[in-house]
Coordinates of C-alpha atoms in Angstrom, one line a residue:
X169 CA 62.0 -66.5 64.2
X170 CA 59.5 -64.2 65.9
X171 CA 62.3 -61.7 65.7
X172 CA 62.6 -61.8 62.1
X173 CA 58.5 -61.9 61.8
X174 CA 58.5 -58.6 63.6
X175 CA 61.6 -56.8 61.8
X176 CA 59.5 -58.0 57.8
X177 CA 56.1 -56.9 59.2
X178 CA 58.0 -53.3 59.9
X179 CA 59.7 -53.0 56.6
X180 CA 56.5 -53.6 55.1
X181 CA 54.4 -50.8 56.7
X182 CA 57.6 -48.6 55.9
X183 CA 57.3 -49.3 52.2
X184 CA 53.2 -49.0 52.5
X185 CA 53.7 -45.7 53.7
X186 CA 56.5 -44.5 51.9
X187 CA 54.2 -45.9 48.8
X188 CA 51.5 -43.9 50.1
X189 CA 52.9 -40.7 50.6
X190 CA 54.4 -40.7 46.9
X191 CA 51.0 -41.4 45.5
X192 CA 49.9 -38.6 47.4
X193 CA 52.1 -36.2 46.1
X194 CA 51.8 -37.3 42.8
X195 CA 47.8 -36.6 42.8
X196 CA 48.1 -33.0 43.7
X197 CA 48.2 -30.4 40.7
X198 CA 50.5 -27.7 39.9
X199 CA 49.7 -24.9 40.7
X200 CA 48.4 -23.0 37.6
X201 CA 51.0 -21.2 35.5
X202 CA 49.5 -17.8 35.4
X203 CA 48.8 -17.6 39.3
X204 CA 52.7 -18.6 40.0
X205 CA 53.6 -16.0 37.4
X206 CA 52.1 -13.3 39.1
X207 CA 53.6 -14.5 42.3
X208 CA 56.8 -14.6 41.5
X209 CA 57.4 -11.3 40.0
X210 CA 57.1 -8.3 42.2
X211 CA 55.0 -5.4 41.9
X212 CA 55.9 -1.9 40.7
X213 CA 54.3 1.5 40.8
X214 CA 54.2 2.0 37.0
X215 CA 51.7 4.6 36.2
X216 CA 52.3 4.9 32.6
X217 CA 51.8 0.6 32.2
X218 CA 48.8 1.0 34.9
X219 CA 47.0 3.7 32.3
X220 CA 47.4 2.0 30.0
X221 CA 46.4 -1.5 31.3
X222 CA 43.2 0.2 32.9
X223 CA 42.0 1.5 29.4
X224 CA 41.6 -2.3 28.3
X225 CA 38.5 -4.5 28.5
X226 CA 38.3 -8.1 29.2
X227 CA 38.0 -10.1 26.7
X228 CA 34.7 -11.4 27.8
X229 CA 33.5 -8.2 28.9
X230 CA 34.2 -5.7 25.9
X231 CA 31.8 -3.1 26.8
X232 CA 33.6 -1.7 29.8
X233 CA 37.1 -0.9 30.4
X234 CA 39.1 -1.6 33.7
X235 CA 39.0 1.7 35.1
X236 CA 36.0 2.4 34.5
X237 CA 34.7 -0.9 36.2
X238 CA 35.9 0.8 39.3
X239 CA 35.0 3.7 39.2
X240 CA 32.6 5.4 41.5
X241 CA 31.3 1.8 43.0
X242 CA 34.3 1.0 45.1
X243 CA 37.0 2.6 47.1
X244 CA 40.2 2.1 44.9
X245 CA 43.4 1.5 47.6
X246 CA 46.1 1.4 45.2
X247 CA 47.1 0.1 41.4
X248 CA 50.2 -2.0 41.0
X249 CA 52.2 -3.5 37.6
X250 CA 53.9 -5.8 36.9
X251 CA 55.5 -8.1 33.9
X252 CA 56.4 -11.6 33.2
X253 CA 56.7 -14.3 31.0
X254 CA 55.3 -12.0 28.3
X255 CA 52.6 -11.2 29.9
X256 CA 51.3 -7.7 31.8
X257 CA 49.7 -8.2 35.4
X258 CA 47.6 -5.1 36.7
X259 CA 46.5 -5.7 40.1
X260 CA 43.3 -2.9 42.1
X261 CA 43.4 -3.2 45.8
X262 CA 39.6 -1.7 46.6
X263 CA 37.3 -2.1 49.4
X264 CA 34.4 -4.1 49.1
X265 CA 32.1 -5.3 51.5
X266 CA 34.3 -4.0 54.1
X267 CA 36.6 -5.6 53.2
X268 CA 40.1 -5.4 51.6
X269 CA 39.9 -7.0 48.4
X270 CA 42.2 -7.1 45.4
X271 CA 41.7 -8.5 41.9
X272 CA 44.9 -9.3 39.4
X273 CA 44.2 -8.8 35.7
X274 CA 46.6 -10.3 33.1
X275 CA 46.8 -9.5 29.4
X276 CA 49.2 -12.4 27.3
X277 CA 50.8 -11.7 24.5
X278 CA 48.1 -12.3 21.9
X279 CA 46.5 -9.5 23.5
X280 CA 43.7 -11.3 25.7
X281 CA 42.9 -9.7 29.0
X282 CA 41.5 -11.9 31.2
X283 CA 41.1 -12.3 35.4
X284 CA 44.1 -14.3 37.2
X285 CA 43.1 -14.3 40.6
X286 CA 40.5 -12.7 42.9
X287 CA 40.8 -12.1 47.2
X288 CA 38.3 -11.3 49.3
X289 CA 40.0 -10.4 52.9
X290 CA 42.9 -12.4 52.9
X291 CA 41.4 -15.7 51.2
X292 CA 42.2 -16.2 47.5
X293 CA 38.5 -17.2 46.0
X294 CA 37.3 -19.8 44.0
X295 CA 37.5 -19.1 40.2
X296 CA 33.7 -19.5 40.2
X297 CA 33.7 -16.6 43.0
X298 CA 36.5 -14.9 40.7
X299 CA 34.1 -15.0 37.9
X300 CA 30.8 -14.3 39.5
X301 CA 32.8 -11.0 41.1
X302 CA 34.1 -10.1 37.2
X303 CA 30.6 -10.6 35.8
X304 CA 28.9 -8.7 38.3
X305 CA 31.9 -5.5 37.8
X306 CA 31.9 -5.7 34.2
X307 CA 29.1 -7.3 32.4
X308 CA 27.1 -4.0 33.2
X309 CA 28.2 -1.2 30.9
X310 CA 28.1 2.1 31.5
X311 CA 25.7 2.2 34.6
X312 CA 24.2 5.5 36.8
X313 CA 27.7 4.6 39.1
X314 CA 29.1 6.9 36.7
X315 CA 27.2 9.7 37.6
X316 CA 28.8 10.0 41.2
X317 CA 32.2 9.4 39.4
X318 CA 34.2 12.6 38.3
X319 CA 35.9 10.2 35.4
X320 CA 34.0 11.0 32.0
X321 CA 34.3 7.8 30.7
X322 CA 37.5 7.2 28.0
X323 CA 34.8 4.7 25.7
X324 CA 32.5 8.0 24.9
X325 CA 35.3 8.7 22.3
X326 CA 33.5 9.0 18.9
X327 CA 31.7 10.8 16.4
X328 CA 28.9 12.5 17.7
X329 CA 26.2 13.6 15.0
X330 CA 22.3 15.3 14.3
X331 CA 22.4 15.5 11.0
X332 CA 23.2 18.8 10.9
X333 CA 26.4 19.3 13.1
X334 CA 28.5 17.4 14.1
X335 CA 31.4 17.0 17.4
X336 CA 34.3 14.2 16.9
X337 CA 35.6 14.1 20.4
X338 CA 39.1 12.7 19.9
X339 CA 40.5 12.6 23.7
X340 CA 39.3 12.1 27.1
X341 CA 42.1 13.1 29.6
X342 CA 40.7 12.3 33.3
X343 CA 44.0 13.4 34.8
X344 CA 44.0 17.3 33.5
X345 CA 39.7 17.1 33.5
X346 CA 39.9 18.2 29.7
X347 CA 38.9 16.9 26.2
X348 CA 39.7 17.8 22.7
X349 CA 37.4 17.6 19.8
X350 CA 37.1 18.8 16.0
X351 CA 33.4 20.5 15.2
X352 CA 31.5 19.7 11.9
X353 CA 28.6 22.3 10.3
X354 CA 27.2 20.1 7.4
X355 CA 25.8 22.6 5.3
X356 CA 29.6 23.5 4.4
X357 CA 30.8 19.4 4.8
X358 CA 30.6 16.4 6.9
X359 CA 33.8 15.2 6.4
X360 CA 36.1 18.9 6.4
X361 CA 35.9 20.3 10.3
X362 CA 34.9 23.7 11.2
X363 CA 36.7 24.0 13.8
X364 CA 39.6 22.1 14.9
X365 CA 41.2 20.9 18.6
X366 CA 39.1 22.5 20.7
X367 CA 39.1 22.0 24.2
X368 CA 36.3 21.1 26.6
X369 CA 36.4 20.2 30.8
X370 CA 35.2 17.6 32.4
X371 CA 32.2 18.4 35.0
X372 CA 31.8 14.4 36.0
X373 CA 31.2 11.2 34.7
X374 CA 28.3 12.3 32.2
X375 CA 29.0 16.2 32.1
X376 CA 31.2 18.2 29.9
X377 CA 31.6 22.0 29.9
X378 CA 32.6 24.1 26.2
X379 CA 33.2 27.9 26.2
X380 CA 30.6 27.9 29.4
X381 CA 27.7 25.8 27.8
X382 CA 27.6 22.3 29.7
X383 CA 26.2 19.4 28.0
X384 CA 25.3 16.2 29.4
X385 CA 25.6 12.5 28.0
X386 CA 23.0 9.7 28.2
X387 CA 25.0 6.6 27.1
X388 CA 26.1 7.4 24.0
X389 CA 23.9 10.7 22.9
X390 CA 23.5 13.8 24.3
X391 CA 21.0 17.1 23.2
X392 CA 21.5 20.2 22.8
X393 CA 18.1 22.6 23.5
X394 CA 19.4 25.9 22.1
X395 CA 20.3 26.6 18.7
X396 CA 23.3 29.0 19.8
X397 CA 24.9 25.5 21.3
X398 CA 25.8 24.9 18.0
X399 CA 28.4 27.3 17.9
X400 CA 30.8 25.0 20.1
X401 CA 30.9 23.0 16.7
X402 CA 32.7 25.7 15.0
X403 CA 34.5 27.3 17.7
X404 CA 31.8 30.1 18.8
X405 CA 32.3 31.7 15.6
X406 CA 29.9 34.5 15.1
X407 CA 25.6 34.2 13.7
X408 CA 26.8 33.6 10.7
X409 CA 26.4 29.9 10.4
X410 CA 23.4 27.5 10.9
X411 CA 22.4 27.7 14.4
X412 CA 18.2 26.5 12.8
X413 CA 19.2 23.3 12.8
X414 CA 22.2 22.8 16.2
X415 CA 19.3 21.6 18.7
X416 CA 18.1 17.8 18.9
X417 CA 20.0 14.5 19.8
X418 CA 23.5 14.1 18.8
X419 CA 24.0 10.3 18.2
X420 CA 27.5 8.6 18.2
X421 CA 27.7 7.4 14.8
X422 CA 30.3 6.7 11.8
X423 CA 32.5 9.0 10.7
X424 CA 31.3 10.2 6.6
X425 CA 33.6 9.0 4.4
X426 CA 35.7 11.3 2.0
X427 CA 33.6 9.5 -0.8
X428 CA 30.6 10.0 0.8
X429 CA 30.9 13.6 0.2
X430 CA 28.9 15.5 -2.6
X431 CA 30.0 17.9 -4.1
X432 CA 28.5 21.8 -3.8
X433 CA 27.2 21.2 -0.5
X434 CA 27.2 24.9 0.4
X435 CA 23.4 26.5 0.5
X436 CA 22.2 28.3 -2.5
X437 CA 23.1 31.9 -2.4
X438 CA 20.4 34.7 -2.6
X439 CA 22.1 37.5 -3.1
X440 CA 24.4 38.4 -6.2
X441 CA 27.7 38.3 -6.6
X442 CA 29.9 38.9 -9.8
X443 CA 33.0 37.7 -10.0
X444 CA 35.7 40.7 -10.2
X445 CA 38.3 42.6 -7.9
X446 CA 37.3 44.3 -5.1
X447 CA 39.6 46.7 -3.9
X448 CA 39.6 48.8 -0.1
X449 CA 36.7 51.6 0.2
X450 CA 39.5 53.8 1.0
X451 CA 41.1 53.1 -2.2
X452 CA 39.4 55.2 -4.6
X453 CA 39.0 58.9 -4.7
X454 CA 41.4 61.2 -3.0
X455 CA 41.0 59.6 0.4
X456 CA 43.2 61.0 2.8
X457 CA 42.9 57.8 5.1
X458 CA 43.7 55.4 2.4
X459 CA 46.2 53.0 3.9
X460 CA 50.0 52.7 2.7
X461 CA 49.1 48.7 2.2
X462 CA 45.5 48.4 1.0
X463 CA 44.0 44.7 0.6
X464 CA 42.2 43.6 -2.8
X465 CA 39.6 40.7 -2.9
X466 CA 39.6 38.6 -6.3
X467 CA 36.3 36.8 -6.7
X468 CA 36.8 34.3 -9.6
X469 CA 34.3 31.1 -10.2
X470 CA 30.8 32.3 -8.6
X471 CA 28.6 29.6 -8.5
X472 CA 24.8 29.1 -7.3
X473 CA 26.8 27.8 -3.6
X474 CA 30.0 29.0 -3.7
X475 CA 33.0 31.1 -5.1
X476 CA 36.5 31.5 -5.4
X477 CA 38.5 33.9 -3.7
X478 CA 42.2 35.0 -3.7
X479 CA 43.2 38.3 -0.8
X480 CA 46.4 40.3 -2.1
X481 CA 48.0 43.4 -0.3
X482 CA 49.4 46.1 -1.9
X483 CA 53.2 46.6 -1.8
X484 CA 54.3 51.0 -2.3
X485 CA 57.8 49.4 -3.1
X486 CA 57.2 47.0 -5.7
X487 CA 54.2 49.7 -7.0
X488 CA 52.4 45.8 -7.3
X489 CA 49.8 43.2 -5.1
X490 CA 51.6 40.3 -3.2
X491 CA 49.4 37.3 -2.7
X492 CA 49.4 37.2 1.5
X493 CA 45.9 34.3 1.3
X494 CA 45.9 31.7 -1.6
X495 CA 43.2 30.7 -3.6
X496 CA 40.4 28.6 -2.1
X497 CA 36.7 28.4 -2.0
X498 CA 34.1 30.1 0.2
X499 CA 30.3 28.2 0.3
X500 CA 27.2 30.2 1.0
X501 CA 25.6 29.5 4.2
X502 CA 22.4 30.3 6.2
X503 CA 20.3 31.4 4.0
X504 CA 22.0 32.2 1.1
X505 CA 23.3 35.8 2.1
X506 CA 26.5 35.1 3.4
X507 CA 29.4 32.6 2.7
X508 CA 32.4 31.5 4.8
X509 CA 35.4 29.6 4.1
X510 CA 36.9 26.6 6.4
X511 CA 40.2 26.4 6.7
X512 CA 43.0 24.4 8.9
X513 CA 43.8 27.5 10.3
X514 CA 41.6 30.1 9.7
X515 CA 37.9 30.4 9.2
X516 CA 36.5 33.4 7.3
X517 CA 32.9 35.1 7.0
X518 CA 31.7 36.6 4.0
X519 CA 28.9 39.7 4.1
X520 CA 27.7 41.2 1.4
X521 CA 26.1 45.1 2.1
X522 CA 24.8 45.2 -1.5
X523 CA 25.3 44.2 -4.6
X524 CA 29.5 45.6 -5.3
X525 CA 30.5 45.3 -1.4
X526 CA 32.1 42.5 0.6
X527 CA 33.2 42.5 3.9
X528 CA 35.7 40.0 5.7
X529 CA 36.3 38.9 8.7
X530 CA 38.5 36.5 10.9
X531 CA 41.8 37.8 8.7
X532 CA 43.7 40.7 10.6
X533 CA 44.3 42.4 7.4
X534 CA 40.9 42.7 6.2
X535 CA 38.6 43.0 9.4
X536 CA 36.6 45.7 9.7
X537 CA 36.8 47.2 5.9
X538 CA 34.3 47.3 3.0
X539 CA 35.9 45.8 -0.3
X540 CA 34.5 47.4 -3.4
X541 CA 34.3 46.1 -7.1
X542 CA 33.6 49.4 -10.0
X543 CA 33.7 46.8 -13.0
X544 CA 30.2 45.5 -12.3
X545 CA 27.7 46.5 -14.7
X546 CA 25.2 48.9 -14.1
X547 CA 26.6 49.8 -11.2
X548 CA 29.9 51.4 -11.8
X549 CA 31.1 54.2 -9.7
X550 CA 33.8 57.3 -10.1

C-alpha cells in the first residue's frame, strides 16, 4: 500500500510538470515575422539594390532619405542587401557611441519603408530604443551634419527660381561628384530652357561649382550676388541676355506649366527692323573675297518682341539657296536691341549695327559676318 501511495504521488508530479512546461511554451510568442525574415536570408553586397534602397525615406520620416541620415554624423562600416518574402532588407553597420551598431531597414511590397531591428554592440534593442534611435536619425531634416558631409544631398532636386532665371537641377550623382541641370531666362520663357544638360561638381554637402562660379545652398535656396552668375542659366552664353535681374534668392518652387505661358514674352525691341533678305556684306559689289557659299538671312513676321527668321546658303551648282536652318522665332532681349533664339541645340544672338545690318552668332556658318538687306526703304544702297 505505501508502495503504491509513493509510485501515484510520483506520477502526479510527472504530469504537474509535464503540464507545466507545455503551458510554458505555449505562453511565449513567435518571434515576429519580419525579424525571422531578415534572419533567415543572407546578406549580399548589392550596390545597385543598396543605392537604391538608401534614396528612400521612412515612411514616418519623409523628409530625409536613408543615406542621407547617415551621412556625415556616423562612421558608416559597410551596407548589406538582401530579399525575402517580397520584401527588400537594407542593413548600415556604423559606429556610434563607440560602439558597433547596425540598423536593418525593410521596404514591403506596398512600398512602406519602415525599421526592422536596431543593435547597439551586440544586443538587439528594444523597439522603443529602435524607435527613439530612428526618430533621433531621421526626424531632423537636412541639419548643419551636412556641411561636414561631401554628399550634396539627392532631395535638393528641383526647380530652383527668382523670378527672373531659373536652374532645374535634374541629377545629383554623389559617386562621379557631378550634377546636371537645364537653365531658364524668363524674359524669353519659363517653361522652354536656355540651356540644356549642363553639368555642375559637387564641392560638399551644401556647395556646388558651375563653369568656376560656386554657389552655396541653405536648405532649399541659394543666392547668387553677381549679375554675371546668371549666365550659368544659359550656359555662359555671351552679355547678351539679362544679367540686371540674375542676383537675389533662388527659391525651389513648381515647375510653370506649358499653359501658364503667355504668349510674346520677349522684351519690346528698340531698334528697327524690317522684315526682308539680308544677304553677306561680301555679296554685293565686285568683292574679290566674296565666298563661293555665301549665307542669306530671311527676316519675315517682325513684331514689337520678336521675329521670324529662316538662314539659307548659297549653292554655285544648283546657281540656287538651300535652307541649312529652318524657320523659327528669335525674341528681343535686354533692352530691346538685340534678340536671340533658343533652341534644343543651338542658341543664337542677334545684333543689329544699324538699321539694314544683322549679325549672327553661335551658327558656324554665319559667325563673324554682317548680313545686309538693300530693299529697305530709304536706305537702299548700290
Amino acid at each position: 500500500m505505501k508502495k503504491r501511495a509513493a509510485m501515484l504521488m510520483v506520477l502526479c508530479l510527472l504530469a504537474v510538470t509535464i503540464s507545466g512546461c507545455g503551458q510554458k511554451a505555449d505562453s511565449q510568442k513567435a518571434p515576429d515575422e519580419t525579424t525571422a525574415k531578415a534572419e533567415k536570408s543572407e546578406w549580399e553586397d548589392n550596390s545597385k539594390e543598396v543605392e537604391a534602397l538608401k534614396k528612400l525615406s521612412l515612411t514616418a520620416y519623409p523628409g530625409r532619405t536613408i543615406g542621407e541620415a547617415f551621412t556625415g554624423e556616423y562612421e558608416v562600416a559597410e551596407w548589406k542587401y538582401k530579399e525575402e518574402g517580397g520584401k527588400k532588407f537594407l542593413k548600415c553597420s556604423f559606429i556610434r557611441q563607440e560602439k558597433e551598431c547596425s540598423l536593418t531597414i525593410y521596404q514591403d511590397e506596398y512600398e512602406n519603408v519602415n525599421a526592422a531591428e536596431y543593435y547597439a554592440g551586440k544586443e538587439k534593442q528594444s523597439p522603443e530604443e529602435m524607435q527613439k534611435f530612428c526618430q533621433e536619425l531621421f526626424s531632423l531634416g537636412e541639419t548643419a551634419s551636412s556641411e561636414n558631409s561631401q554628399e550634396f544631398p539627392e532631395s535638393r532636386v528641383g526647380y530652383y527660381s527668382n523670378g527672373y532665371w531659373a536652374m532645374d537641377l535634374k541629377s545629383i550623382d554623389n559617386i562621379s561628384g557631378t550634377v546636371l541641370y537645364d537653365g531658364y531666362e524668363y524674359a524669353y520663357s519659363p517653361t522652354q530652357f536656355a540651356c540644356k544638360d549642363q553639368g555642375g561638381k559637387i564641392i560638399d554637402g551644401n556647395t556646388l561649382e558651375f563653369s568656376g562660379v560656386t554657389i552655396t545652398w541653405e536648405g532649399d535656396s541659394f543666392t547668387l550676388t553677381e549679375g554675371m552668375d546668371a549666365m550659368i542659366m544659359s550656359s555662359m552664353a555671351g552679355n547678351n541676355h539679362d544679367t540686371e535681374h540674375g542676383a537675389g534668392k533662388y527659391v525651389k518652387s513648381e515647375r510653370p506649366k506649358e499653359d501658364d505661358q503667355e504668349q510674346g514674352t520677349g522684351t519690346a525691341r528698340s531698334i528697327e527692323l524690317y522684315a526682308g533678305e539680308y544677304n553677306d556684306y561680301r555679296w554685293f559689289g565686285d568683292n574679290p573675297n566674296c565666298p563661293e557659299n555665301p549665307c542669306m538671312i530671311s527676316v519675315s513676321n517682325v513684331t514689337d518682341t520678336a521675329f521670324d527668321f529662316r538662314i539659307e546658303q548659297w549653292d554655285p551648282s544648283s546657281n540656287s539657296f538651300n535652307v541649312i536652318f529652318n524657320k523659327h522665332t528669335a525674341v528681343f532681349t535686354g533692352d530691346g536691341t538685340t534678340a536671340a533664339y533658343f533652341g534644343k541645340e543651338y542658341t543664337l544672338n542677334f545684333t543689329f549695327p544699324d538699321v539694314t545690318t544683322i549679325e549672327v552668332s553661335g551658327f558656324d556658318p554665319t559667325e563673324g559676318i554682317s548680313y545686309m538687306c538693300n530693299g529697305i526703304p530709304g536706305h537702299e544702297f548700290s
